[in-house]
mmCIF file of C-alpha atoms in Angstrom:
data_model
loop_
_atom_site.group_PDB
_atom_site.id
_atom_site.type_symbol
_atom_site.label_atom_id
_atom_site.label_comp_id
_atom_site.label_asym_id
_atom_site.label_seq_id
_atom_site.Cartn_x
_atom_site.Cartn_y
_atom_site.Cartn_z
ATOM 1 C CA UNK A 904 20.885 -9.241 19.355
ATOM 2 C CA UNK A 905 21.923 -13.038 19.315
ATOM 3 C CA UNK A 906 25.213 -13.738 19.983
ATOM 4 C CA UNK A 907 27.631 -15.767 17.413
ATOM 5 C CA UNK A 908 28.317 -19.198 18.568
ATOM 6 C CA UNK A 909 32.476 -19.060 19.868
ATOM 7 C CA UNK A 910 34.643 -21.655 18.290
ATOM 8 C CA UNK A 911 34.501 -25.257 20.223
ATOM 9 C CA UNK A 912 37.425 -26.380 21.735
ATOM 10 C CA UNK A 913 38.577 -30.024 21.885
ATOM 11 C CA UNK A 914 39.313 -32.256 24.662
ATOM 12 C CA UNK A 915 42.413 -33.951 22.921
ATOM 13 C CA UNK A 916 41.539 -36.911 25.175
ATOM 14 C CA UNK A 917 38.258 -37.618 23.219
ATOM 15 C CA UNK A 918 39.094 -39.372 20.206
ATOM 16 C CA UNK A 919 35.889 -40.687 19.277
ATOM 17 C CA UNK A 920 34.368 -40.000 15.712
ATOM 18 C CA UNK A 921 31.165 -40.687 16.810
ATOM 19 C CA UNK A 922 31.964 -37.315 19.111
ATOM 20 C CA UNK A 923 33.515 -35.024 16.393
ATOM 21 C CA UNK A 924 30.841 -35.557 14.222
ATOM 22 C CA UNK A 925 27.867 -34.769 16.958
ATOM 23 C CA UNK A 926 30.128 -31.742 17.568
ATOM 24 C CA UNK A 927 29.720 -30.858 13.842
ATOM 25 C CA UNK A 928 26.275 -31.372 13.413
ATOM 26 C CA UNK A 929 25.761 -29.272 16.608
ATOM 27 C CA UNK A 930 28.039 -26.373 15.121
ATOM 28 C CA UNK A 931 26.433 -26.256 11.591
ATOM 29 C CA UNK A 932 22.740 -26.166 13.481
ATOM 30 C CA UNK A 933 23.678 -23.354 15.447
ATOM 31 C CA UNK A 934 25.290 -21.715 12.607
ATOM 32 C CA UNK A 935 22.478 -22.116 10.847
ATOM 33 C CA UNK A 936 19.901 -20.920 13.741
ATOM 34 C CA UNK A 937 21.631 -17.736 13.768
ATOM 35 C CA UNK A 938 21.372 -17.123 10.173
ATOM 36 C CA UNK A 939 17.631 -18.113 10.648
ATOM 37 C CA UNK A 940 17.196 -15.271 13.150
ATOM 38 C CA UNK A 941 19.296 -13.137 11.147
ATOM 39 C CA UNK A 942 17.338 -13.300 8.057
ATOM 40 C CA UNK A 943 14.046 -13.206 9.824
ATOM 41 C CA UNK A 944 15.430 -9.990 11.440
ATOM 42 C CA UNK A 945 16.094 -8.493 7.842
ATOM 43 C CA UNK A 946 13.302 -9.462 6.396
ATOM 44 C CA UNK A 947 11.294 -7.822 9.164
ATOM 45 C CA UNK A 948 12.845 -4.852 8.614
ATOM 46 C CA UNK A 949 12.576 -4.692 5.182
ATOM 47 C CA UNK A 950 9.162 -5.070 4.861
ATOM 48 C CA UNK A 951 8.235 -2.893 8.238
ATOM 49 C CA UNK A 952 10.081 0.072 8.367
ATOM 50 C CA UNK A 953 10.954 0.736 5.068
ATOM 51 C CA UNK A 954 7.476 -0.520 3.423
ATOM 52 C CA UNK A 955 5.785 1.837 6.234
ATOM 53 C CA UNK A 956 8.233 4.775 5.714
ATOM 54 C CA UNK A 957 6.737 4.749 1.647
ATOM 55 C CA UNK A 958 3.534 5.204 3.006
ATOM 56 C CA UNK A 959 1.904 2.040 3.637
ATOM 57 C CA UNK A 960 -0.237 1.883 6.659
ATOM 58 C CA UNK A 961 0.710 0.174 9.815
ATOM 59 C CA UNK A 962 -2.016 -2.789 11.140
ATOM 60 C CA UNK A 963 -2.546 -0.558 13.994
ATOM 61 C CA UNK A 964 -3.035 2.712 11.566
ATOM 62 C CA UNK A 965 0.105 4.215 13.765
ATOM 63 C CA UNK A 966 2.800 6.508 12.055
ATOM 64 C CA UNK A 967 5.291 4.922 9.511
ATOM 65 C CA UNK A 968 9.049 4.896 10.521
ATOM 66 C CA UNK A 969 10.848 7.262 12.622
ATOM 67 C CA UNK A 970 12.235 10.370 10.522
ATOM 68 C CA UNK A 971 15.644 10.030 8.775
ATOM 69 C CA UNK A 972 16.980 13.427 10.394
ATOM 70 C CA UNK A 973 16.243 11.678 13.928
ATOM 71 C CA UNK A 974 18.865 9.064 14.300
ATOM 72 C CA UNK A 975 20.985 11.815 15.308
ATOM 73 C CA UNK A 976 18.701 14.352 17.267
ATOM 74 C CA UNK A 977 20.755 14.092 20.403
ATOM 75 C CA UNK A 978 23.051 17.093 20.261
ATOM 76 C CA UNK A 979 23.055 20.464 21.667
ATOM 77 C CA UNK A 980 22.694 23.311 19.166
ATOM 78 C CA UNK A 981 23.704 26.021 22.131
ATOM 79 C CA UNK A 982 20.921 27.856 21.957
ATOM 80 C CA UNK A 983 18.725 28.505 24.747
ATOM 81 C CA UNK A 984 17.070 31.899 24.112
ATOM 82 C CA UNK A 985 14.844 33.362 21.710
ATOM 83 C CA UNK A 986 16.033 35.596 18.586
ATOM 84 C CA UNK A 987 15.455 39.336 17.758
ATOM 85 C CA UNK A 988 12.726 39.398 15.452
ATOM 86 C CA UNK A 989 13.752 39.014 12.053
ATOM 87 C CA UNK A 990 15.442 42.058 9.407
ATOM 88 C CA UNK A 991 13.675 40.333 6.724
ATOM 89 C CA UNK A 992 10.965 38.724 6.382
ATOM 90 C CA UNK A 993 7.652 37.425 8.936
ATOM 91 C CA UNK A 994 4.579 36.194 9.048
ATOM 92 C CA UNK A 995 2.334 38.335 7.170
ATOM 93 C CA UNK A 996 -1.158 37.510 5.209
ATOM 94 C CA UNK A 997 -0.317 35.550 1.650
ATOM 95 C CA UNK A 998 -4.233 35.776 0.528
ATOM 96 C CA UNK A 999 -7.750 36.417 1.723
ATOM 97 C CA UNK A 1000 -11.018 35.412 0.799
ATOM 98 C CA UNK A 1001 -14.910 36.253 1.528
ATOM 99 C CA UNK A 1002 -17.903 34.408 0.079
ATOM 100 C CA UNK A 1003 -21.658 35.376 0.906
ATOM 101 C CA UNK A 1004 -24.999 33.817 1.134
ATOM 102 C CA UNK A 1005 -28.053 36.082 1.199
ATOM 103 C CA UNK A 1006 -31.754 35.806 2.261
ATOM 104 C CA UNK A 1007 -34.366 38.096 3.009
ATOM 105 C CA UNK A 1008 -33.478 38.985 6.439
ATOM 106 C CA UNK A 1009 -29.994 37.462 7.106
ATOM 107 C CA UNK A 1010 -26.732 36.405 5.357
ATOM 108 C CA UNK A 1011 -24.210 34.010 6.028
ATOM 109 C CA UNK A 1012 -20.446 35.074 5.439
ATOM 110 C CA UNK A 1013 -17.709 32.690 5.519
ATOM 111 C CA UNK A 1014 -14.276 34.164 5.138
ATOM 112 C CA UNK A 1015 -10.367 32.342 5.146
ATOM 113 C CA UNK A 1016 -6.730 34.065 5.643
ATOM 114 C CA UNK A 1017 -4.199 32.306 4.470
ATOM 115 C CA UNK A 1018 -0.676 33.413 6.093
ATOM 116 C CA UNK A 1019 3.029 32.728 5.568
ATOM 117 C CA UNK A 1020 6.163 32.668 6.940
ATOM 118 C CA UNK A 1021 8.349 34.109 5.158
ATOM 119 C CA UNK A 1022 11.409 34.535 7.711
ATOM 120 C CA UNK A 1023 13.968 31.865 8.498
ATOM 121 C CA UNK A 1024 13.181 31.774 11.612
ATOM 122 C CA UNK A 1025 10.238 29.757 13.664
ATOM 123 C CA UNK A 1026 7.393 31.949 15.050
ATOM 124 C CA UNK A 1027 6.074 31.125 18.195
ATOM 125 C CA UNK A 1028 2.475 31.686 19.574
ATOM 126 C CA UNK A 1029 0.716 33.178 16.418
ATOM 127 C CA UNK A 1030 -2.177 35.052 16.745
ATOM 128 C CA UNK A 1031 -4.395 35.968 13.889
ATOM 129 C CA UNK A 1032 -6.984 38.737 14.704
ATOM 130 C CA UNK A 1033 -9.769 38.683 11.271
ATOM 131 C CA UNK A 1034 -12.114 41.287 11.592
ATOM 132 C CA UNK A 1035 -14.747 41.372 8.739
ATOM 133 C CA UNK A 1036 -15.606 45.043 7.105
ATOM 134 C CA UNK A 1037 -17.991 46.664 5.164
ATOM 135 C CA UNK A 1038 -17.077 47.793 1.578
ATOM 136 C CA UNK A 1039 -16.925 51.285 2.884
ATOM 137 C CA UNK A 1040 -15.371 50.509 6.094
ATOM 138 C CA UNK A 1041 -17.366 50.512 8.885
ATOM 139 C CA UNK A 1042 -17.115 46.345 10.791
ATOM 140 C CA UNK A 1043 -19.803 44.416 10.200
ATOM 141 C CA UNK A 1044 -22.032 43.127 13.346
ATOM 142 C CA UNK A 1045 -23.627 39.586 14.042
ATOM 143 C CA UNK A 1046 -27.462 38.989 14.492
ATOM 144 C CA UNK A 1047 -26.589 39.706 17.706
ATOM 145 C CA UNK A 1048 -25.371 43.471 17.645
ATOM 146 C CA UNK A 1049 -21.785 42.510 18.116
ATOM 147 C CA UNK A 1050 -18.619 43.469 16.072
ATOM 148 C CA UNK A 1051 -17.331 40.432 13.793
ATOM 149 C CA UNK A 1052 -14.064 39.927 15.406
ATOM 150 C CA UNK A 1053 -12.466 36.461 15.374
ATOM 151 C CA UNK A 1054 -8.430 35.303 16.804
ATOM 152 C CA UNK A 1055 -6.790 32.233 15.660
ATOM 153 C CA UNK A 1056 -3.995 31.173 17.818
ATOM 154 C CA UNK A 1057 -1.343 28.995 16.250
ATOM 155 C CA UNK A 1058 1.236 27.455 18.167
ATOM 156 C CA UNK A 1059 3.576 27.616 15.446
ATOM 157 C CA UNK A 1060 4.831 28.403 12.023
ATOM 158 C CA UNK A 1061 7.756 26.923 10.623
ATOM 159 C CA UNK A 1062 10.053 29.075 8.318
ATOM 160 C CA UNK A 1063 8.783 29.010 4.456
ATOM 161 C CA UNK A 1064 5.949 27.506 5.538
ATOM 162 C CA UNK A 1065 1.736 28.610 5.422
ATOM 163 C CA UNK A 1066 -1.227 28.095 7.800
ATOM 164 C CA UNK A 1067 -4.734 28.332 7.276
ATOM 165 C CA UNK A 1068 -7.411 29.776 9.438
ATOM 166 C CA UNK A 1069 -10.996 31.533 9.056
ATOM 167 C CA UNK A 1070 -14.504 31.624 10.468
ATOM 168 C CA UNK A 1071 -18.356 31.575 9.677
ATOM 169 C CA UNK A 1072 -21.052 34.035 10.802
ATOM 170 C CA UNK A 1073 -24.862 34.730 10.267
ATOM 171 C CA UNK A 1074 -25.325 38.613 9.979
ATOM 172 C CA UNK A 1075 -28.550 40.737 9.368
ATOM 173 C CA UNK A 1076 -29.033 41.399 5.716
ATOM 174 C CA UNK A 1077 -28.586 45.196 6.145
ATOM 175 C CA UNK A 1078 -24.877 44.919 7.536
ATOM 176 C CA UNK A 1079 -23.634 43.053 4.674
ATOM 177 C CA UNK A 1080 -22.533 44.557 1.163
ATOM 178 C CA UNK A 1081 -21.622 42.695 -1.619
ATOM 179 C CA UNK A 1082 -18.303 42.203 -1.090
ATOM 180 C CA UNK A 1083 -16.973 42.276 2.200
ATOM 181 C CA UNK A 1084 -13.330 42.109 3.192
ATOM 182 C CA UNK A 1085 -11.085 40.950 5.995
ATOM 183 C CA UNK A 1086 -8.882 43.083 7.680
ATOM 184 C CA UNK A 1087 -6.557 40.796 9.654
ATOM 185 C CA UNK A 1088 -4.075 41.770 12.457
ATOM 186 C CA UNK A 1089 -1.048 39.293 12.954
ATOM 187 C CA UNK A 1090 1.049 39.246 16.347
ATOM 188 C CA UNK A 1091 4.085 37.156 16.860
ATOM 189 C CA UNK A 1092 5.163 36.066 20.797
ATOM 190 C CA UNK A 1093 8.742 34.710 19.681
ATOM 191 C CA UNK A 1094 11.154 34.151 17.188
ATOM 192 C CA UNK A 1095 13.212 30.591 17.452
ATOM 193 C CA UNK A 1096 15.600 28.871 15.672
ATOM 194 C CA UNK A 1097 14.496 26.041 14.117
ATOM 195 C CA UNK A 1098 16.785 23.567 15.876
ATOM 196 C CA UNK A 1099 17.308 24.946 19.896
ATOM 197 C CA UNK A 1100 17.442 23.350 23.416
ATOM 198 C CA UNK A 1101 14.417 24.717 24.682
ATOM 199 C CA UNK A 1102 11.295 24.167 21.846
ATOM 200 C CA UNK A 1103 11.139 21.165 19.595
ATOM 201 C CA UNK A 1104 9.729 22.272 16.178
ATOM 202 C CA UNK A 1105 9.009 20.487 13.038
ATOM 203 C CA UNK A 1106 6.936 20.610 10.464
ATOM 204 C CA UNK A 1107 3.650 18.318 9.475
ATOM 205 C CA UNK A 1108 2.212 18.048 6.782
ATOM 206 C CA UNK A 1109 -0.835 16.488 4.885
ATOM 207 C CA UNK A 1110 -2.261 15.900 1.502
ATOM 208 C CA UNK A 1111 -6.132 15.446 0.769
ATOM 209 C CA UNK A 1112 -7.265 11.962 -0.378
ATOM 210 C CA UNK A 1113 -10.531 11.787 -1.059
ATOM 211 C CA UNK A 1114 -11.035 15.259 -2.759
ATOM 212 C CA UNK A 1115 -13.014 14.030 -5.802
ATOM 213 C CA UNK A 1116 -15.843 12.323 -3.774
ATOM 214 C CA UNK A 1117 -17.392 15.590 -2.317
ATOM 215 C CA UNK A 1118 -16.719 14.507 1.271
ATOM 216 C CA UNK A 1119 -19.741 15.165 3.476
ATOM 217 C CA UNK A 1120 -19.467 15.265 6.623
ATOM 218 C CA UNK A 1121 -15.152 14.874 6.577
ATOM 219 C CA UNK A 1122 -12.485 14.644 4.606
ATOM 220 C CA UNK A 1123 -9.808 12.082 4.427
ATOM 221 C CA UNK A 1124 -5.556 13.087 4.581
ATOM 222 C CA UNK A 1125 -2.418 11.124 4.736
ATOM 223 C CA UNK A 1126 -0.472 12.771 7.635
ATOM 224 C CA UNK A 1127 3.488 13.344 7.384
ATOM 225 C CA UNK A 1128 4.952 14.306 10.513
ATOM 226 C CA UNK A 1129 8.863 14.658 11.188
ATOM 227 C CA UNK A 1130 8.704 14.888 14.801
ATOM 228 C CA UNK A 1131 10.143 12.408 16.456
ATOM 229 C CA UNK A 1132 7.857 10.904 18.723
ATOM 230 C CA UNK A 1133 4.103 11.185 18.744
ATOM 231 C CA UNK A 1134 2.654 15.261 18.713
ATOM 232 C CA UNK A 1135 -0.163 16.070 19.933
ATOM 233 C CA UNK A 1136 -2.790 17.069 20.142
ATOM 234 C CA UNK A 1137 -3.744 16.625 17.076
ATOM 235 C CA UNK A 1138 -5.055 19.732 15.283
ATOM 236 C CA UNK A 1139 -5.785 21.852 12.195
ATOM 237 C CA UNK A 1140 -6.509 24.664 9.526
ATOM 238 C CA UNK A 1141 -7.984 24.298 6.194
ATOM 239 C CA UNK A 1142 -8.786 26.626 3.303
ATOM 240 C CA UNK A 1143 -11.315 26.088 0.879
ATOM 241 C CA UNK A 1144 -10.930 27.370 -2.651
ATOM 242 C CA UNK A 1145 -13.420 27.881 -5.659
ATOM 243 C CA UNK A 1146 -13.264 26.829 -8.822
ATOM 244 C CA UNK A 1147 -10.927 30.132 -9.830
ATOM 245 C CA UNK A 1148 -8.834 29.342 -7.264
ATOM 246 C CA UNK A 1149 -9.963 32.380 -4.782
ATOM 247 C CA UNK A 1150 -9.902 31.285 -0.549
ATOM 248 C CA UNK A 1151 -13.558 31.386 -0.159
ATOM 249 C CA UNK A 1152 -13.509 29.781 3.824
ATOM 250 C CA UNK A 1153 -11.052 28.919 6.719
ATOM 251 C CA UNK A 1154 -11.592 27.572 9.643
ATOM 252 C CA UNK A 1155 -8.727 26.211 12.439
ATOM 253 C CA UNK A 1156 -8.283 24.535 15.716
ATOM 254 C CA UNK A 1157 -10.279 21.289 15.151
ATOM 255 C CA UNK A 1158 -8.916 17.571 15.950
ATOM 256 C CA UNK A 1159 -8.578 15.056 13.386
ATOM 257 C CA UNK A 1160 -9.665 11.579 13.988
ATOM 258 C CA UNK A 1161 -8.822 8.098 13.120
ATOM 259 C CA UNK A 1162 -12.292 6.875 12.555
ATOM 260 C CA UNK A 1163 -14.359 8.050 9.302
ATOM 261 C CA UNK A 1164 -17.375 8.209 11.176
ATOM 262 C CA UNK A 1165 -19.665 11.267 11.216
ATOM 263 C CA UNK A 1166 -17.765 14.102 12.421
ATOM 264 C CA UNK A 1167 -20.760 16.575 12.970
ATOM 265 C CA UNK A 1168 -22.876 14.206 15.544
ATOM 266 C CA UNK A 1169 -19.602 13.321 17.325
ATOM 267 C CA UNK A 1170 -16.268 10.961 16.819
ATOM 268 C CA UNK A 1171 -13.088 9.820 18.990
ATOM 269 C CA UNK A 1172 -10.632 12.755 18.962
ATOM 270 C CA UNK A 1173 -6.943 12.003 17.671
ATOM 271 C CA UNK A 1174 -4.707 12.418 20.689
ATOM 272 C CA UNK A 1175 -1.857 13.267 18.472
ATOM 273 C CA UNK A 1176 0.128 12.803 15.266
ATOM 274 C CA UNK A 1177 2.550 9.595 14.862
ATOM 275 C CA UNK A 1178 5.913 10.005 13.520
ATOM 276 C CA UNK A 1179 5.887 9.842 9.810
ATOM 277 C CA UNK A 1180 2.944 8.631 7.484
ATOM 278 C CA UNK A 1181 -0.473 8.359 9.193
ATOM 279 C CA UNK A 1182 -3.195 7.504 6.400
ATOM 280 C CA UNK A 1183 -7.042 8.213 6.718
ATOM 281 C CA UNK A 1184 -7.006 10.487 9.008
ATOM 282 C CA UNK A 1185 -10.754 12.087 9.111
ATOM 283 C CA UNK A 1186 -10.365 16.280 9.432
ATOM 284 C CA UNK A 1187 -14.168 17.613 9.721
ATOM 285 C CA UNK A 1188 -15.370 18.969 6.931
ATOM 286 C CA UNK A 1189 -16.495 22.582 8.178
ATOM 287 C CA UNK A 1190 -17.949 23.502 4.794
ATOM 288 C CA UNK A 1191 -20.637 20.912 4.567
ATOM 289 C CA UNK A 1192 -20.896 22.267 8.990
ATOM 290 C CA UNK A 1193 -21.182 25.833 8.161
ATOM 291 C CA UNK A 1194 -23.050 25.651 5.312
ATOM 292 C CA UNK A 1195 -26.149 23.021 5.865
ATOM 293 C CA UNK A 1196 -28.246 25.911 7.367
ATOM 294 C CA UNK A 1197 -27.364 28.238 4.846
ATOM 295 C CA UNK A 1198 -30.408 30.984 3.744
ATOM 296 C CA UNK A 1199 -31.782 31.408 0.353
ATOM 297 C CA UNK A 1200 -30.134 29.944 -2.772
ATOM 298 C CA UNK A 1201 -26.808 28.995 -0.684
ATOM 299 C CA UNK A 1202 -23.345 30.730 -1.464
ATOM 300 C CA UNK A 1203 -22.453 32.309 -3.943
ATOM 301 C CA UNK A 1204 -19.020 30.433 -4.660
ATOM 302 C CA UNK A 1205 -18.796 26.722 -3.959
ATOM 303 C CA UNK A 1206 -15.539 25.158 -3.073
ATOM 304 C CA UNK A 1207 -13.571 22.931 -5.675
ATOM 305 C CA UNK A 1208 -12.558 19.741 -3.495
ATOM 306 C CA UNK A 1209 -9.132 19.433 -5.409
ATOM 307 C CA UNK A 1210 -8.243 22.553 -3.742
ATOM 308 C CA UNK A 1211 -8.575 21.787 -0.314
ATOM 309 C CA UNK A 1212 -5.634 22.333 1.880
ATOM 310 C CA UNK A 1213 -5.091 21.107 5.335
ATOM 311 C CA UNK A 1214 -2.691 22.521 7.654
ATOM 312 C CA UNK A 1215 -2.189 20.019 10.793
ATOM 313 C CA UNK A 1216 0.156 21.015 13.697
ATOM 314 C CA UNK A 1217 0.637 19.563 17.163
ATOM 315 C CA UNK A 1218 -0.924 21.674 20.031
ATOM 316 C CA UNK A 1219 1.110 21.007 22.683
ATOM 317 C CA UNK A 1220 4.500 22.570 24.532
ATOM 318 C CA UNK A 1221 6.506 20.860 22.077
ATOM 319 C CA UNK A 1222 6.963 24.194 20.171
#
């Protein structure tokens, strides 16, 4: 910060006009210096932290401004151990989905769980077991003789809040029925308050922006973290819904990327998630990935792009 220019003091002695005035014109430039700086200074900030903080991108496609709630993330909340799990409430599944693709010999299943927490309280090293069944029960095996059995691990799920997760597989044609189901298994390590001395949590969020141009090969978000420095890495869940809103695929643990390029031959990684606004961020786009090899006429539900939800999170030991 500059420092105000002190009052001059006068050598009584000097009685020359000629000196009183320089002395004036030197006060009134420094004066006005300062206000220069000043100004510039306000102006900067104007246009930089609060134009970034409504979602405009930075030249360097960084985060926007710092969170509000962090100008004053310094004190200790007392707690240093984990909670009981909760009385009411947990994470449990909010909604399922299966969609199916058949040939003569095989069939592609994709399937996506949606689940929620519904506690007030931050769970801590999620783990979603999906195991895909027959209509009459019995778990459906791969082309490889092996029990359909897929775990999600999510580092965290803040209270009130969903995640998204799923998988695709290629079975033989005479382990599938026409409607398969998910039975899904959910396991919770620990239950945190949200603000502690031990985990930092916080939530991130995202919201689709190119959902009417039937993204290829990825699909374009504007990222709203309210950590407080960068998270990383980078990651996330999606769910893909159908026209009648039903999940019809998930898929989680992929990096997003700042470049657009295409995702499915290879692209830069995101090392992590700025604080605040991020836009065009590039999340793969497993659908068009699962589905290009797909047998026969294709699925049998195709995903409606203005329901696309992304779910990033920071996998790291922040939470």
């Amino acid at each position: 910060m500059t420092d105000q220019p002190g009052t001059e003091s006068h050598d009584e002695a000097v009685s020359s006009s000629a000196a009183s005035k320089s002395r004036r014109k030197w006060l009134i430039a420094s004066i006005s210096a300062v206000l220069l700086i000043v100004a510039g200074g306000a102006i900067y900030a104007t246009t930089g932290i609060f134009g970034n903080h409504d979602g405009d991108t930075p030249p360097n496609g960084n985060g926007s401004a710092t969170p509000e709630h962090c100008r004053d993330s310094s004190k200790d909340t007392g707690v240093s151990e984990p909670e009981s799990p909760p009385m009411n409430g947990g994470v449990e599944v909010a909604e399922d989905g299966v969609n199916l693709a058949k040939a003569s010999d095989i069939a592609d299943v994709t399937f996506g769980v949606l689940v929620e927490n519904s506690s007030d309280l931050v769970a801590r090293d999620v783990t979603v077991k999906m195991t895909l069944k027959q209509k009459s029960g019995p778990t459906l095996r791969n082309t490889d003789g092996e029990s359909v059995v897929r775990k999600s691990t999510i580092p965290y799920v803040m209270p009130g809040k969903e995640f998204g997760t799923g998988e695709d597989v290629r079975v033989p044609i005479g382990e599938v029925e026409d409607a398969p189901s998910v039975k899904t298994e959910i396991t919770v390590g620990e239950w945190w308050q949200p603000n502690n001395d031990v985990h930092e949590f916080a939530s991130i969020s995202a919201t689709v922006t190119n959902k009417q141009d039937d993204p290829d090969d990825h699909i374009n978000v504007t990222v709203d973290s309210q950590y407080c420095d960068d998270a990383g890495v980078a990651k996330a869940g999606v769910i893909f819904r159908d026209s009648a809103g039903k999940i019809i695929y998930g898929a989680s643990g992929f990096q997003a990327s700042s470049d657009t390029a295409d995702l499915i031959s290879g692209y830069a990684p995101l090392k992590n998630y700025k604080p605040g606004k991020t836009k065009n961020l590039a999340m793969p786009n497993f659908w068009s990935i699962s589905t290009q090899g797909a047998p026969g006429a294709g699925f049998e539900k195709q995903p409606d792009w203005e329901q696309t939800e992304i779910f990033p999170y920071a996998d790291s030991d922040k939470g």
